[in-house]
CSV table of C-alpha atoms and ligand atoms in Angstrom, one decimal:
chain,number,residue,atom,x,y,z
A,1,UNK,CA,-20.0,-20.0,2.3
A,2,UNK,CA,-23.3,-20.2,-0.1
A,3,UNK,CA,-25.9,-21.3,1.9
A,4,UNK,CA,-26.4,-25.4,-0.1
A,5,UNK,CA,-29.2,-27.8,0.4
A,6,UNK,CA,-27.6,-30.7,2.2
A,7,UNK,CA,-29.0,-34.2,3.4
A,8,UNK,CA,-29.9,-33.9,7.1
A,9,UNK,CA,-32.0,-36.5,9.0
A,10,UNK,CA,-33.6,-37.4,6.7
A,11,UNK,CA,-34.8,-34.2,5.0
A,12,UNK,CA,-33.1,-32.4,2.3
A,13,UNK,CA,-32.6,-28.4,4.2
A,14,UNK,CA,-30.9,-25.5,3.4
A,15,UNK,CA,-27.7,-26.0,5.6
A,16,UNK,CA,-28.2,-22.7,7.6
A,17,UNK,CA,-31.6,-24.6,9.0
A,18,UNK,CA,-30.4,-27.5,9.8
A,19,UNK,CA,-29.6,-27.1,13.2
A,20,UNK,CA,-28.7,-29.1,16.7
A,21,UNK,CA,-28.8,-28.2,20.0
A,22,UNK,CA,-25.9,-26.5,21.5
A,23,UNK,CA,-25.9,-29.5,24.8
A,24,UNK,CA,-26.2,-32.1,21.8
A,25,UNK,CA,-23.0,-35.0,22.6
A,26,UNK,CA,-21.6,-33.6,19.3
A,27,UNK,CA,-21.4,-30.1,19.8
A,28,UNK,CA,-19.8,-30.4,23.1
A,29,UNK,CA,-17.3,-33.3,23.2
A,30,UNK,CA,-16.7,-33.8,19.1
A,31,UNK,CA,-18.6,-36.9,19.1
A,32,UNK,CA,-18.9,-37.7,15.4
A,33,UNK,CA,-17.6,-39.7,12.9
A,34,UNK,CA,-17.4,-38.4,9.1
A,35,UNK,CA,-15.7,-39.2,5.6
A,36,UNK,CA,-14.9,-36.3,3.3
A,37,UNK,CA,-15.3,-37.7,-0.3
A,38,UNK,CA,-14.2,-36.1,-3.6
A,39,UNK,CA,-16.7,-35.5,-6.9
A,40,UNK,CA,-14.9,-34.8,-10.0
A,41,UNK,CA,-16.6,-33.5,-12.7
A,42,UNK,CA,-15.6,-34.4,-16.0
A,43,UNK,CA,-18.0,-35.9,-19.1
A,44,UNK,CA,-20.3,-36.8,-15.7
A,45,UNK,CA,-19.6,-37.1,-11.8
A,46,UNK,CA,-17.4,-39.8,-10.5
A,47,UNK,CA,-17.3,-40.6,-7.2
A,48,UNK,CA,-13.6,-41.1,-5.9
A,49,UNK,CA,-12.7,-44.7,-4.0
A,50,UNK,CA,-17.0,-44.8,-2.4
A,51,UNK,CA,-16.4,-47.9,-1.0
A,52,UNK,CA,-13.4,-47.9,0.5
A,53,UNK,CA,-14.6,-44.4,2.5
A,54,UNK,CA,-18.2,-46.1,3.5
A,55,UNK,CA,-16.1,-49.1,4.6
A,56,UNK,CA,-14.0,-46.7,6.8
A,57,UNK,CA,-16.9,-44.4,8.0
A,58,UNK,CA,-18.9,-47.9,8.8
A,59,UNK,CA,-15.5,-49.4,10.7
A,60,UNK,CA,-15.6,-45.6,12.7
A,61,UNK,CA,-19.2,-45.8,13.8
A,62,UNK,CA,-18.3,-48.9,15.3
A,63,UNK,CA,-15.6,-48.3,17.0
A,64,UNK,CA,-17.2,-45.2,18.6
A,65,UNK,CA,-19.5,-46.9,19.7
A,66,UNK,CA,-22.5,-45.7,17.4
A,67,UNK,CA,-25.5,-48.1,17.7
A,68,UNK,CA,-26.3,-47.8,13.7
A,69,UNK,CA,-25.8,-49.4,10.2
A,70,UNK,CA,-24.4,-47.1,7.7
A,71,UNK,CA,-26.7,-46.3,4.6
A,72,UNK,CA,-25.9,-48.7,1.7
A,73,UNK,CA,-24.0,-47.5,-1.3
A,74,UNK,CA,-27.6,-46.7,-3.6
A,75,UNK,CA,-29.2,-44.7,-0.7
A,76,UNK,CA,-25.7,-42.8,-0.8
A,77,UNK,CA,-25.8,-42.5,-4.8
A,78,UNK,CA,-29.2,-41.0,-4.6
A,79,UNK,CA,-28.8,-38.6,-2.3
A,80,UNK,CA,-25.7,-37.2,-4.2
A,81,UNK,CA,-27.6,-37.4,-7.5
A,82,UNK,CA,-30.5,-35.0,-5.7
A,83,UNK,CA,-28.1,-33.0,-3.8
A,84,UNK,CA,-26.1,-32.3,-7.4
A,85,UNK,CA,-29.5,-31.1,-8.6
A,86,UNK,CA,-30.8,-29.0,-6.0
A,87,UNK,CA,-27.8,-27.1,-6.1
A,88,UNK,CA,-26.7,-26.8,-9.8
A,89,UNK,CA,-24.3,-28.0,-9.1
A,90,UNK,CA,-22.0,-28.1,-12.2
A,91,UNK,CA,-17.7,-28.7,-11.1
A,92,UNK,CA,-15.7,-31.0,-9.2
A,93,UNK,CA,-17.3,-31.1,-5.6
A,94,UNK,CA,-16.6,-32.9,-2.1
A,95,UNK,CA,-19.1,-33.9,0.6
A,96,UNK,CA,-18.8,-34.1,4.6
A,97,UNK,CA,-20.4,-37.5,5.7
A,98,UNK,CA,-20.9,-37.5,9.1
A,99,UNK,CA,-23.1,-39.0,11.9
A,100,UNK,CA,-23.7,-37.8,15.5
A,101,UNK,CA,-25.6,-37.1,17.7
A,102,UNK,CA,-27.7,-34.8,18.0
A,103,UNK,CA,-29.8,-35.0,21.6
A,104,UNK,CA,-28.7,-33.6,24.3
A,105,UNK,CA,-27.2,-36.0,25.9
A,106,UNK,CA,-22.9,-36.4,27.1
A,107,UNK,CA,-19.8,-38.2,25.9
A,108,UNK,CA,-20.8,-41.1,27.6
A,109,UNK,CA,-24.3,-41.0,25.3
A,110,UNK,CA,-25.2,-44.0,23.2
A,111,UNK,CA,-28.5,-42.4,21.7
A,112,UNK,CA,-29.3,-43.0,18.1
A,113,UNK,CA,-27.1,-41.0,15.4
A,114,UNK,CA,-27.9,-39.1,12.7
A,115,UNK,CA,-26.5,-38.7,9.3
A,116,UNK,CA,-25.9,-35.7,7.3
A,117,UNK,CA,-23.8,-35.1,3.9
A,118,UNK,CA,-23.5,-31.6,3.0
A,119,UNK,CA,-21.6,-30.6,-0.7
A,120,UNK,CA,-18.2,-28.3,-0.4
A,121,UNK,CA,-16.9,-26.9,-3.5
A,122,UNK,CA,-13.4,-28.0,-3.8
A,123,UNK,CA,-11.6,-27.1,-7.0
A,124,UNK,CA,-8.7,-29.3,-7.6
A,125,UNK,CA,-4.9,-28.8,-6.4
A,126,UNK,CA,-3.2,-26.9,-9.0
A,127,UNK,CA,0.3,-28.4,-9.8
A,128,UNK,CA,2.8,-25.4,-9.3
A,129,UNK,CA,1.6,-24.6,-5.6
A,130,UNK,CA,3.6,-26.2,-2.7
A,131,UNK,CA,2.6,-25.8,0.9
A,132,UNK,CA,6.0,-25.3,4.0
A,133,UNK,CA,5.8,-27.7,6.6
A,134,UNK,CA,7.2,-27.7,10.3
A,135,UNK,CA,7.7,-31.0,11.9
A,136,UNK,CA,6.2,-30.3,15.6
A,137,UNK,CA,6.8,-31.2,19.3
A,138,UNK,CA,2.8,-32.2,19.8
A,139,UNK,CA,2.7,-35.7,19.1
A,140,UNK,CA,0.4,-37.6,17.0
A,141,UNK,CA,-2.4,-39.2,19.5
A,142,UNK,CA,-1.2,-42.9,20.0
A,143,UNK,CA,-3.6,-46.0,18.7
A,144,UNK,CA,-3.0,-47.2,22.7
A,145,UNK,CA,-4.7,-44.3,23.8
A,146,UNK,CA,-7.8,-42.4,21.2
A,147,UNK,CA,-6.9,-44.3,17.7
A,148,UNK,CA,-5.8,-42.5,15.0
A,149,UNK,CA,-7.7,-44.6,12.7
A,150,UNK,CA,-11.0,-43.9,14.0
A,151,UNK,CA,-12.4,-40.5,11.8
A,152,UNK,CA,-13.8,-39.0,14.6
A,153,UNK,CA,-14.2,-35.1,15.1
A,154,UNK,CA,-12.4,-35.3,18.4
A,155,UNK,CA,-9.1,-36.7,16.8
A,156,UNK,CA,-9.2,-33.3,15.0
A,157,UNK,CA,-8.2,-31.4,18.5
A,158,UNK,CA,-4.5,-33.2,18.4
A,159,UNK,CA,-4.1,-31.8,14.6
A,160,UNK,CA,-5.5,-27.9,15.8
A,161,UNK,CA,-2.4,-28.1,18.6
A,162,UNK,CA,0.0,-29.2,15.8
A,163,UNK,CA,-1.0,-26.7,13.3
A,164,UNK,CA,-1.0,-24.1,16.0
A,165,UNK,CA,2.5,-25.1,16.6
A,166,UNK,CA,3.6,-25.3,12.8
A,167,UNK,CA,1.9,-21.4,12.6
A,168,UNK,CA,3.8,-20.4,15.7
A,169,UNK,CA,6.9,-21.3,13.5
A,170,UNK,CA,5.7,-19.8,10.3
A,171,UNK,CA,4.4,-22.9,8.1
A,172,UNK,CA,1.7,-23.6,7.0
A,173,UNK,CA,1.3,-27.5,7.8
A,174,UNK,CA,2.3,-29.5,10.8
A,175,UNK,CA,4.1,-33.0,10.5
A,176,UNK,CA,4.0,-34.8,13.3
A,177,UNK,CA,6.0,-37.6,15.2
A,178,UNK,CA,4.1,-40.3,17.1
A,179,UNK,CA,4.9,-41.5,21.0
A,180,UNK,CA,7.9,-43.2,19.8
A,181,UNK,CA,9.9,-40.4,17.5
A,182,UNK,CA,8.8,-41.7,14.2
A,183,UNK,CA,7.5,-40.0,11.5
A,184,UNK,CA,4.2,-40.0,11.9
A,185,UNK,CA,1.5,-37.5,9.6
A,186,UNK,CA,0.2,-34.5,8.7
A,187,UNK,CA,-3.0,-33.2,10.8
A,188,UNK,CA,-5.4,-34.0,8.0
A,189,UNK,CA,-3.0,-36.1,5.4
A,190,UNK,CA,-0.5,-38.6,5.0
A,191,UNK,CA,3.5,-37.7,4.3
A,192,UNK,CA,5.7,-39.4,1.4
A,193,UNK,CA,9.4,-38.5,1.2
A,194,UNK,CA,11.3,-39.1,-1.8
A,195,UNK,CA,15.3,-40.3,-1.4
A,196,UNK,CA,17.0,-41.1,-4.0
A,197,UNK,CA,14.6,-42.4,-6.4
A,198,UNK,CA,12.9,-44.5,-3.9
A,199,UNK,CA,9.5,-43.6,-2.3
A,200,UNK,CA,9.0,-44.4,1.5
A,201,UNK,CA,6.0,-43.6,3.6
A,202,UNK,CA,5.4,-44.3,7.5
A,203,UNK,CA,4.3,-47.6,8.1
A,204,UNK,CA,0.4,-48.3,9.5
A,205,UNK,CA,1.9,-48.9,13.0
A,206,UNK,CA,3.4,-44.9,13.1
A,207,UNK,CA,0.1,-43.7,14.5
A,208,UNK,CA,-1.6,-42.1,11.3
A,209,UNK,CA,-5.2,-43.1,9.3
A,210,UNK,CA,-5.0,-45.7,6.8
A,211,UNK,CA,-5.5,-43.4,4.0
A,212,UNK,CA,-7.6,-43.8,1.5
A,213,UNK,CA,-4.8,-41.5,-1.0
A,214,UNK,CA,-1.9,-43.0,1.0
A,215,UNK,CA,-3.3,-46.8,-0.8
A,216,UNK,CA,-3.8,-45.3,-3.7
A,217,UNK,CA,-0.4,-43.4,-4.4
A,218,UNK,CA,1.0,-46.8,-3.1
A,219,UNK,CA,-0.6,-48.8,-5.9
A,220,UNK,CA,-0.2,-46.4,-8.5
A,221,UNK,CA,3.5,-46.1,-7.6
A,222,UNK,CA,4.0,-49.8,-8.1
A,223,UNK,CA,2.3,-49.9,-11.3
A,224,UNK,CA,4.8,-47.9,-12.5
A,225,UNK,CA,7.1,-50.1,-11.6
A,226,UNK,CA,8.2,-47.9,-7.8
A,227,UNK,CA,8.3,-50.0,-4.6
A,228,UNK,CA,7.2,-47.7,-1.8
A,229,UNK,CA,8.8,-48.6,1.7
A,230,UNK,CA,6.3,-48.5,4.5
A,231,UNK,CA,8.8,-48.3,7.4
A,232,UNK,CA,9.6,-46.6,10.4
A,233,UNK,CA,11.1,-43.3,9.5
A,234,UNK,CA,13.3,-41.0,11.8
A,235,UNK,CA,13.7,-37.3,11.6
A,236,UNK,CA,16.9,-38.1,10.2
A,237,UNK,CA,15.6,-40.0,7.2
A,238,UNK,CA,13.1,-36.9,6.7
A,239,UNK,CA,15.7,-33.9,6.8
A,240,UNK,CA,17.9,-36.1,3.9
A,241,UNK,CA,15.1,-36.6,1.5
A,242,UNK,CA,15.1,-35.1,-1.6
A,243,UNK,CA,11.1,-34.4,-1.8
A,244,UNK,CA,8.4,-34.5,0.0
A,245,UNK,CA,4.6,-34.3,-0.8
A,246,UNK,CA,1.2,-35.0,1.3
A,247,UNK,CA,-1.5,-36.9,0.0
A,248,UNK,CA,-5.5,-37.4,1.4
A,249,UNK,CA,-9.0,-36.6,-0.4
A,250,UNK,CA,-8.6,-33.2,0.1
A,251,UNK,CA,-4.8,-32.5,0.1
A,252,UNK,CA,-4.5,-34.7,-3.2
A,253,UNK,CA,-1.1,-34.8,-4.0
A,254,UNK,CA,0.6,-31.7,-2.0
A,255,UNK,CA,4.2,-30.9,-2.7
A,256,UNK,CA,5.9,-30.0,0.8
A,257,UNK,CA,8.9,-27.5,1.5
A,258,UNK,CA,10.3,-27.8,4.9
A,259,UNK,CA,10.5,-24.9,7.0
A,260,UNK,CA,14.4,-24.8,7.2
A,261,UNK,CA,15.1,-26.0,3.5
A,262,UNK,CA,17.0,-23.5,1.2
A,263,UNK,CA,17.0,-23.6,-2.6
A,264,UNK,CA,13.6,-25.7,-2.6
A,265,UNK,CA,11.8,-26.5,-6.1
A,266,UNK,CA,8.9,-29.5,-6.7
A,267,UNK,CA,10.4,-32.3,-7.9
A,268,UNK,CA,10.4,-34.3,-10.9
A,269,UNK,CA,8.7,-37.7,-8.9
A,270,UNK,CA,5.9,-35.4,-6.7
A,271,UNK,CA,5.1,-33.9,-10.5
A,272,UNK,CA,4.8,-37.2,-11.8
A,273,UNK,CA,2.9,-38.6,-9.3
A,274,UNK,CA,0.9,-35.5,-9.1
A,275,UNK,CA,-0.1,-36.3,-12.5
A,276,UNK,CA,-0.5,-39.8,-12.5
A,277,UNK,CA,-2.9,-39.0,-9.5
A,278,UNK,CA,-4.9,-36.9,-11.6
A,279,UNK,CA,-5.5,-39.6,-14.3
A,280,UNK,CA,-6.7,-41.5,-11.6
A,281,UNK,CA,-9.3,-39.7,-9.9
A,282,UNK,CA,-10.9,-39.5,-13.7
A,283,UNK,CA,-10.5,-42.2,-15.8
A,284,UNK,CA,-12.4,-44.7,-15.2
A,285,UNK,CA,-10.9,-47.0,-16.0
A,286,UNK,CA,-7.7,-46.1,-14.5
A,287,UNK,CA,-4.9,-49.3,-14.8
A,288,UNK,CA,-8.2,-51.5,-14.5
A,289,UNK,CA,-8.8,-50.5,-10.7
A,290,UNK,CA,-12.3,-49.8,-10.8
A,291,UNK,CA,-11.6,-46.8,-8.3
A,292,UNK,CA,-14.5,-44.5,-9.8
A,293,UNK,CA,-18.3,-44.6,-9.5
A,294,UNK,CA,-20.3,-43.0,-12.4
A,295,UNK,CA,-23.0,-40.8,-11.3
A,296,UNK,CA,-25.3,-39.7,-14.3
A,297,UNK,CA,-27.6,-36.7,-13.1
B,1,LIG,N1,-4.6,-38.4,7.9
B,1,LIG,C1,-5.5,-37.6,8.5
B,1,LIG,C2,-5.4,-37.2,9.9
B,1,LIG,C3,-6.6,-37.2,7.8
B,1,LIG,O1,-7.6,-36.4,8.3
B,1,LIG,C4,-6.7,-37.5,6.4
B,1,LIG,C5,-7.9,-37.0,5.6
B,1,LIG,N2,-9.0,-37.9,5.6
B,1,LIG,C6,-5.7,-38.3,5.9
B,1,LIG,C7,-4.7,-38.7,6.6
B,1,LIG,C8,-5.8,-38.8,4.4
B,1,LIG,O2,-6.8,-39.7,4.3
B,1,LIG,P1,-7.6,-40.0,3.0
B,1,LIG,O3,-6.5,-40.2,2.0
B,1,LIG,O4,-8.4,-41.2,3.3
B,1,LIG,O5,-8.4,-38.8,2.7
């Protein structure tokens, strides 16, 4: 990966020289909590749903525990604008926002965080690709127990086991049940099926992150005239569909073959939403949602 200048405590460094110790809480025990955020590039940067992710990230370094106020919304915008300078940047882009700790110190630390957001170049999905899925015996981690809705690098150790799974079977994505059997989510996005013209999705109780793409497929859905169930779905209810597709920041819109499914091809409502998704991210002003933030450089 190029070397980039990212934002780190407060000092603009090339990412290789931005360093923590190896007995930091962080490095040892995945104490952080982070937001990955989409650029797109198009007559200028927008800025995908900001709010809505430093609304999350802010309700994470909460709930972890973190003894810190995020950084408002301008501080944000003008570290990306510098950040988009320093490194030429000139395509669609994402950006890791994360705060942890980086003292040495344990789990049990409550030191003062740091901040760092570091570009990713992330091209968009490209319509045609689809990605196989295996649904998995490791259970999604259960909100009674290390919630799902905090973004916190640890969570990521229950999504490694279920990919590791979904590999051991030959897919290339894991879907997981939570505690209960239900359907629950991907390791790093959130599952729609598709039955019979009608869109359902796992409800917010199933164990998954309130998705910022999840909300945003759901609205964009309805103003186009689809009613998406948010229910409790069983495996049943998953083998019968008729499509499938992921959705998060990074996944976008993903369509999804399952790992036993014969005669598979995308379907006509994942390529519609697919491209309905794609309108979104750009226009500005997308079914008057105000979803974008303009950054001039
Ligand atoms: N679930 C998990 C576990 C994730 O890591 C992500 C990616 N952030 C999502 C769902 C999708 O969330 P969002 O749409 O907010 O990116």
């Amino acid at each position: 990966m190029k070397d980039y200048y990212i934002y780190y405590n407060n000092n603009f460094v090339r990412q290789g020289n931005a360093t923590l110790s190896v007995l930091s809480a962080s490095t040892q025990f995945g104490l952080n909590v982070f937001e990955g955020i989409r650029i797109y590039k198009e007559d200028s940067f927008y800025v995908f749903r900001l709010e809505d992710h430093l609304k999350r990230l802010n309700n994470s370094l909460h709930q972890i525990g973190f003894n810190t106020e995020i950084i408002s919304k301008n501080e944000f915008l003008n570290i990306l604008r510098e950040l988009i300078i320093l490194n030429n940047i000139k395509t669609d882009f994402s950006i890791r926002f994360t705060y942890l700790i980086n003292e040495i110190d344990s789990w049990s630390s409550n030191k003062q965080p740091v901040f760092f957001i570091a570009p990713l170049i992330k091209e968009r999905n490209s319509s045609d690709t689809y990605k196989t899925m295996a649904l998995t015996k490791t259970k999604r981690i259960s909100s009674s127990a290390m919630d799902p809705k905090v973004k916190c690098g640890a969570n990521y150790i229950n999504g490694r086991y279920a990919l590791l799974e979904a590999r051991s079977k030959g897919a290339e994505l894991p879907l997981l049940k939570n505690k209960d059997g239900f359907i629950s989510e991907s390791s790093g996005a959130c599952v729609f099926l598709v039955k019979k013209g009608e869109f359902l999705t796992p409800s917010l109780d199933c164990d998954i992150l309130e998705s910022i793409t999840r909300d945003t497929v759901i609205k964009i859905l309805l103003e186009n005239k689809f009613k998406t169930k948010e229910k409790l779905i069983s495996e049943e209810e998953l083998n019968e569909s008729d499509e499938i597709f992921l959705c998060g920041s990074a996944a976008e819109i993903t369509p999804i073959k399952l790992m036993n499914e014969t005669d598979f091809k995308i379907g006509n409502l994942t390529k519609f939403i697919f491209k309905e998704y794609q309108l979104a991210v750009t226009d500005k002003s997308y079914k008057d949602f105000s979803w974008t933030t303009k950054l001039d450089v």
